[in-house]
């Protein structure tokens, strides 16, 4: 399998879902069965991605495949030099793994949806949009440059808009879709400006070219501050897409979309894109940028975890748990634990997809009931769903023998090492707190949903296990949540092929003065692809952190689970009483830190009011000035009109009037009677005679 | 003053003239107006004849007087014809009321 | 092909059509309609012929021999006026990379507007005759290379526009038509004054060696042609050149329309019938920016360089201000009108950068805005024809009732928002890339980027208010789009997406000229080049 075949296959994988989308959206109305075409296309794409992954990892483990072409040619621009804008793909190990993950989950979601969405009014359109979504995500995965990243980034925004708003006749769904798009846009503007900084300086969007330039000391505008700014601004895109604080508010609302969509968006595609973006720009992040990223990630995971503690909607709990886990990944990247972040991205994709699809199965069985207070005891009715859900929950809680344990443990060890190396201990503290909370709220969810006695008997009686089309994907995903796929040693991820062979921390390119001491770049002479690049100090610290982190995380997760059982299974502690006792805190969590309200009160209503003021200004002042000028013009013209009428024309008229007046006076004389005239003549003669006195 | 001289003729003709003018001015009836005109014409005739006798007009005065008499006859004929037609049309010959040309 | 007067043909073909229509009887409504349609279709074909014969590597801009499809002959010549010498005005047409996209756009939009005009139902003869006259005026503006000729076309298009709005418009049509007319005429006066000032400042050397004053734009771009005492000569120490630039700029800015000269636009748009709104937004607004690029920039490069920061500021104000005001609108058409204001701001910003990327982006944005906004106005027309209201809050749930329509609306809206894979994204991105690259306007560019967010805000909000949510039962009888409307939407959709995926198709046309122009702007009328005269 040559490189060109590999890149061609990747392109086929990329464009297959687009083909599906186009065909289904154009012909879907006429041929309602076309959704099967879309499913088939995703299956083919998945098979191809397995092939691509296998060939890449087997034959080109340490070499990247890049193919690109000139998209826009500005040519030799005056004062700016040659500007050519390239599009292209880069296939490295991270790419092929993501290809596999995205296609697998997308395919499973497609299959799951066949049954879940059955009877929907816009059934074929739904599948078409899934295809568009997958296409956009694959574009992000494959791209080798920032521009294409941004392009597909926005396309993900569009397709998420379409999918979240699938049931647009519901106002809440339409609202949620709009919110998702606009909140994402806020982050995207930052990302766009970041990209502009890089492009302005380097005249290229291509990652590798930019990184090569930076590693040679050529940094934007010769200022490390600009490099930091570029890193943070591009990261803002991830803040939006990966739902990091303070832009995470769109994600829970996005639960208005169909549940399989939630699985797709929140497991493998949209939110993963943000983390993936940060892995792509990881090497150019300065120490300051990384610290910002770490803090944002840690804080996000904490905020989301505290909110998840009290939510009662099965999907909302999962949504906040997603935000929390994404915070983990971002934090992990911020502390330099690149590999674990990506590892967690993959493992999380599987178990979170499983959880969402499991929730979908539950909701399907309960006839669209989502409130866990109305569930309970479902494990007897939905045994398979329960089993897979439980496995995924154990995985997300970080219990040994699961994939989640491996990746989470790595992240926590990374934060611990970071704390030791830099003194930022707050980050590991937040990380461990979240670990305990995660275990607690996830088991709360399991217990409330599946254990105990049914609370809504009517719905319980009608519930039944979902068909295999839905359960099958659950089983596959639950199976992928077991450690064995990643490493032979259930306690040490380092031993696994994933860590050891496939994904390695790339060497940083940032100038020495602005990077963490423990971050090391391969020296120019010895730069070999995939070389281990952390300093010995860092490796040592990671070893030091490994066991304490593991012990603590197991302990905390265990405590979380214990409390969950105490509260909800054995009812040793009355959760409601506790809630009333700490009412303000409880409400703060239940109401999501009042962030939506705060945004409504400030940013949104501020913008709207400002727009109203400006509109008023436009209408009254700007247009008023125009109309005022017109009025003034008319006024002046009416003045001059008056002058014209009364003075200029007045003179003319006066002449006429005067002659008229005279005429009027003499008209009296003109009687038309001969006699009168004769009288005049006689008098005239007499007067003449008297006057001239001829005699 | 026993002899009749030019002055007497002129006085008579003046009186006739004045009467004629008075008639034209005061009478509404077209026929009376015509008669006034005749009076004026005849006062002029008297003058002509008087100046032919006492002045140095000579025979010319007589001739002009004859012309005037002829013209007056013709004029009277035409004028009376017009008056007659006016009477036919308007059933009166009052000059004040026959003012359609004014409009 | 060369030698064949194709530009004259493409420009005056509509006049021919107008004459044909004037000879038709009032009752032959369909013949009139289809004559117009045929004429505009031929125009599109001619534009495509132009494109296939177009030389992508010829620059034009200031150099006569690299202009294409040139037609030039003496039009008016009055010899021997004692104090003036010879007055001469050329009939001088030609295209280069700056005008070619606009010629294509004009042909396309006229054709689409002609399709849209098929449902005009009263005073057909007058409407279509004026429509075609308007077409000639627009096309002429983009191909004229003599200032005098340019001005004639510029004014020529005013009159039909006035009547088209004033007779076939909405309830306040008289107000809108007069406002449009007076406002534009107000701007034209400035242009006229500057034109005359330039005429008396520069001379052209004829073949026989005599020097005569000139209206020839290309001669005016040559700093060597200015007489030392000409009132707008760069050699003249008075500051009149600066004043003239401002006057010319205001003349063009009114047409763009640039804040604070934009208020005629919402009124004109709201009152104009749909096809006229389409032409107004699609082509007329571009004349302002085209005029700046074609006339203000290369004739006054010195002032342009001094004022670029201010142009960028006005671009930013247009973007942000237009977007905010759009956000507050309750009338669909007004909203689109203000979004036009916002999007023309990108053109200004791109032009202000004086970089190849920025100016490329600006011209491309002119084209894209033409197609996208045309589609938006057609969209408003569709819903207004059916529901007879444009209130954003009067609707709801139309997506359920009119799915195909909603599909096109989604395409157009997302194109407006600047979604990648649609043409608007490329041009806006190029504008930002170009403007960001200039140190002095970098901050302005960053603030302008807010427009992207606000654009998404008002467009999506509109989408939601009209199309999503439960169906308002009042509209349960509305019909989805018919074949005439498909015929308008499909070509535009294809162009928008095609240029989004393959922007080089358009960028290559303008690229050589833009590079030449930018180079010219930076290197001519400099202190050294003038003192070296």
Short mmCIF file of N, CA, C and O in Angstrom, two decimals, chain B residues 28-67:
data_model
loop_
_atom_site.label_atom_id
_atom_site.label_comp_id
_atom_site.label_asym_id
_atom_site.label_seq_id
_atom_site.Cartn_x
_atom_site.Cartn_y
_atom_site.Cartn_z
N UNK B 28 -83.37 108.27 -25.01
CA UNK B 28 -83.01 106.87 -25.10
C UNK B 28 -83.47 106.29 -26.42
O UNK B 28 -82.89 105.32 -26.92
N UNK B 29 -84.51 106.87 -26.94
CA UNK B 29 -85.07 106.34 -28.16
C UNK B 29 -84.16 106.64 -29.33
O UNK B 29 -83.73 107.75 -29.56
N UNK B 30 -83.85 105.59 -30.09
CA UNK B 30 -82.91 105.73 -31.19
C UNK B 30 -83.41 106.74 -32.24
O UNK B 30 -82.62 107.49 -32.81
N UNK B 31 -84.71 106.77 -32.43
CA UNK B 31 -85.25 107.69 -33.44
C UNK B 31 -85.02 109.13 -32.98
O UNK B 31 -84.62 109.99 -33.77
N UNK B 32 -85.21 109.36 -31.69
CA UNK B 32 -84.99 110.70 -31.18
C UNK B 32 -83.52 111.08 -31.30
O UNK B 32 -83.18 112.22 -31.62
N UNK B 33 -82.64 110.11 -31.05
CA UNK B 33 -81.22 110.36 -31.21
C UNK B 33 -80.92 110.77 -32.63
O UNK B 33 -80.19 111.74 -32.89
N UNK B 34 -81.55 110.06 -33.56
CA UNK B 34 -81.36 110.38 -34.97
C UNK B 34 -81.82 111.81 -35.27
O UNK B 34 -81.14 112.55 -35.97
N UNK B 35 -82.94 112.15 -34.67
CA UNK B 35 -83.45 113.49 -34.91
C UNK B 35 -82.47 114.52 -34.37
O UNK B 35 -82.23 115.57 -34.99
N UNK B 36 -81.85 114.21 -33.22
CA UNK B 36 -80.84 115.11 -32.67
C UNK B 36 -79.71 115.31 -33.66
O UNK B 36 -79.22 116.43 -33.88
N UNK B 37 -79.29 114.19 -34.27
CA UNK B 37 -78.21 114.27 -35.24
C UNK B 37 -78.60 115.16 -36.39
O UNK B 37 -77.81 116.00 -36.85
N UNK B 38 -79.89 114.99 -36.84
CA UNK B 38 -80.36 115.83 -37.93
C UNK B 38 -80.27 117.29 -37.54
O UNK B 38 -79.86 118.15 -38.33
N UNK B 39 -80.62 117.58 -36.29
CA UNK B 39 -80.57 118.97 -35.84
C UNK B 39 -79.15 119.51 -35.92
O UNK B 39 -78.90 120.60 -36.39
N UNK B 40 -78.18 118.66 -35.48
CA UNK B 40 -76.79 119.11 -35.49
C UNK B 40 -76.36 119.38 -36.92
O UNK B 40 -75.72 120.38 -37.23
N UNK B 41 -76.73 118.42 -37.78
CA UNK B 41 -76.33 118.59 -39.16
C UNK B 41 -76.91 119.89 -39.74
O UNK B 41 -76.22 120.66 -40.43
N UNK B 42 -78.16 120.13 -39.41
CA UNK B 42 -78.79 121.32 -39.96
C UNK B 42 -78.20 122.59 -39.37
O UNK B 42 -78.10 123.62 -40.06
N UNK B 43 -77.79 122.51 -38.10
CA UNK B 43 -77.15 123.71 -37.54
C UNK B 43 -75.86 123.98 -38.28
O UNK B 43 -75.50 125.13 -38.56
N UNK B 44 -75.20 122.90 -38.64
CA UNK B 44 -73.97 123.08 -39.42
C UNK B 44 -74.31 123.68 -40.77
O UNK B 44 -73.61 124.59 -41.27
N UNK B 45 -75.41 123.19 -41.39
CA UNK B 45 -75.82 123.74 -42.69
C UNK B 45 -76.06 125.24 -42.61
O UNK B 45 -75.64 126.00 -43.48
N UNK B 46 -76.73 125.63 -41.55
CA UNK B 46 -77.00 127.05 -41.38
C UNK B 46 -75.69 127.82 -41.33
O UNK B 46 -75.51 128.86 -41.98
N UNK B 47 -74.77 127.31 -40.61
CA UNK B 47 -73.47 127.95 -40.52
C UNK B 47 -72.82 128.08 -41.88
O UNK B 47 -72.30 129.13 -42.25
N UNK B 48 -72.81 126.95 -42.60
CA UNK B 48 -72.20 126.98 -43.93
C UNK B 48 -72.84 128.06 -44.79
O UNK B 48 -72.14 128.86 -45.42
N UNK B 49 -74.19 128.07 -44.82
CA UNK B 49 -74.88 129.02 -45.68
C UNK B 49 -74.59 130.45 -45.20
O UNK B 49 -74.33 131.36 -46.01
N UNK B 50 -74.61 130.64 -43.88
CA UNK B 50 -74.37 131.97 -43.34
C UNK B 50 -72.99 132.46 -43.71
O UNK B 50 -72.81 133.59 -44.15
N UNK B 51 -72.01 131.55 -43.56
CA UNK B 51 -70.65 131.98 -43.92
C UNK B 51 -70.49 132.17 -45.41
O UNK B 51 -69.66 132.96 -45.85
N UNK B 52 -71.37 131.46 -46.21
CA UNK B 52 -71.32 131.65 -47.65
C UNK B 52 -71.79 133.06 -47.99
O UNK B 52 -71.29 133.71 -48.89
N UNK B 53 -72.74 133.54 -47.22
CA UNK B 53 -73.28 134.87 -47.51
C UNK B 53 -72.40 135.97 -46.94
O UNK B 53 -72.04 136.92 -47.60
N UNK B 54 -71.96 135.81 -45.66
CA UNK B 54 -71.25 136.90 -45.00
C UNK B 54 -69.75 136.69 -44.99
O UNK B 54 -69.00 137.64 -44.89
N UNK B 55 -69.37 135.51 -45.07
CA UNK B 55 -67.93 135.26 -44.99
C UNK B 55 -67.31 135.16 -46.38
O UNK B 55 -67.90 135.64 -47.36
N UNK B 56 -66.18 134.51 -46.48
CA UNK B 56 -65.53 134.39 -47.77
C UNK B 56 -65.54 132.96 -48.29
O UNK B 56 -64.66 132.52 -49.01
N UNK B 57 -66.56 132.19 -47.83
CA UNK B 57 -66.65 130.82 -48.38
C UNK B 57 -67.17 130.84 -49.81
O UNK B 57 -66.86 129.96 -50.60
N UNK B 58 -68.00 131.83 -50.12
CA UNK B 58 -68.54 131.91 -51.46
C UNK B 58 -69.51 130.79 -51.76
O UNK B 58 -70.22 130.30 -50.87
N UNK B 59 -69.51 130.36 -52.97
CA UNK B 59 -70.43 129.34 -53.42
C UNK B 59 -70.17 127.99 -52.75
O UNK B 59 -71.07 127.17 -52.57
N UNK B 60 -68.92 127.83 -52.28
CA UNK B 60 -68.56 126.54 -51.67
C UNK B 60 -69.45 126.21 -50.47
O UNK B 60 -69.82 125.07 -50.24
N UNK B 61 -69.80 127.23 -49.74
CA UNK B 61 -70.66 127.00 -48.56
C UNK B 61 -71.97 126.39 -48.97
O UNK B 61 -72.43 125.42 -48.36
N UNK B 62 -72.56 126.97 -50.05
CA UNK B 62 -73.82 126.41 -50.51
C UNK B 62 -73.68 124.96 -50.92
O UNK B 62 -74.50 124.10 -50.58
N UNK B 63 -72.58 124.70 -51.64
CA UNK B 63 -72.37 123.34 -52.16
C UNK B 63 -72.26 122.36 -51.01
O UNK B 63 -72.91 121.32 -50.98
N UNK B 64 -71.42 122.71 -50.02
CA UNK B 64 -71.22 121.80 -48.89
C UNK B 64 -72.54 121.56 -48.17
O UNK B 64 -72.89 120.43 -47.81
N UNK B 65 -73.34 122.65 -48.05
CA UNK B 65 -74.62 122.50 -47.37
C UNK B 65 -75.50 121.50 -48.12
O UNK B 65 -76.11 120.61 -47.52
N UNK B 66 -75.44 121.61 -49.45
CA UNK B 66 -76.23 120.66 -50.24
C UNK B 66 -75.75 119.22 -50.01
O UNK B 66 -76.53 118.29 -49.80
N UNK B 67 -74.43 119.05 -50.02
CA UNK B 67 -73.86 117.71 -49.76
C UNK B 67 -74.33 117.15 -48.43
O UNK B 67 -74.75 116.01 -48.33
#
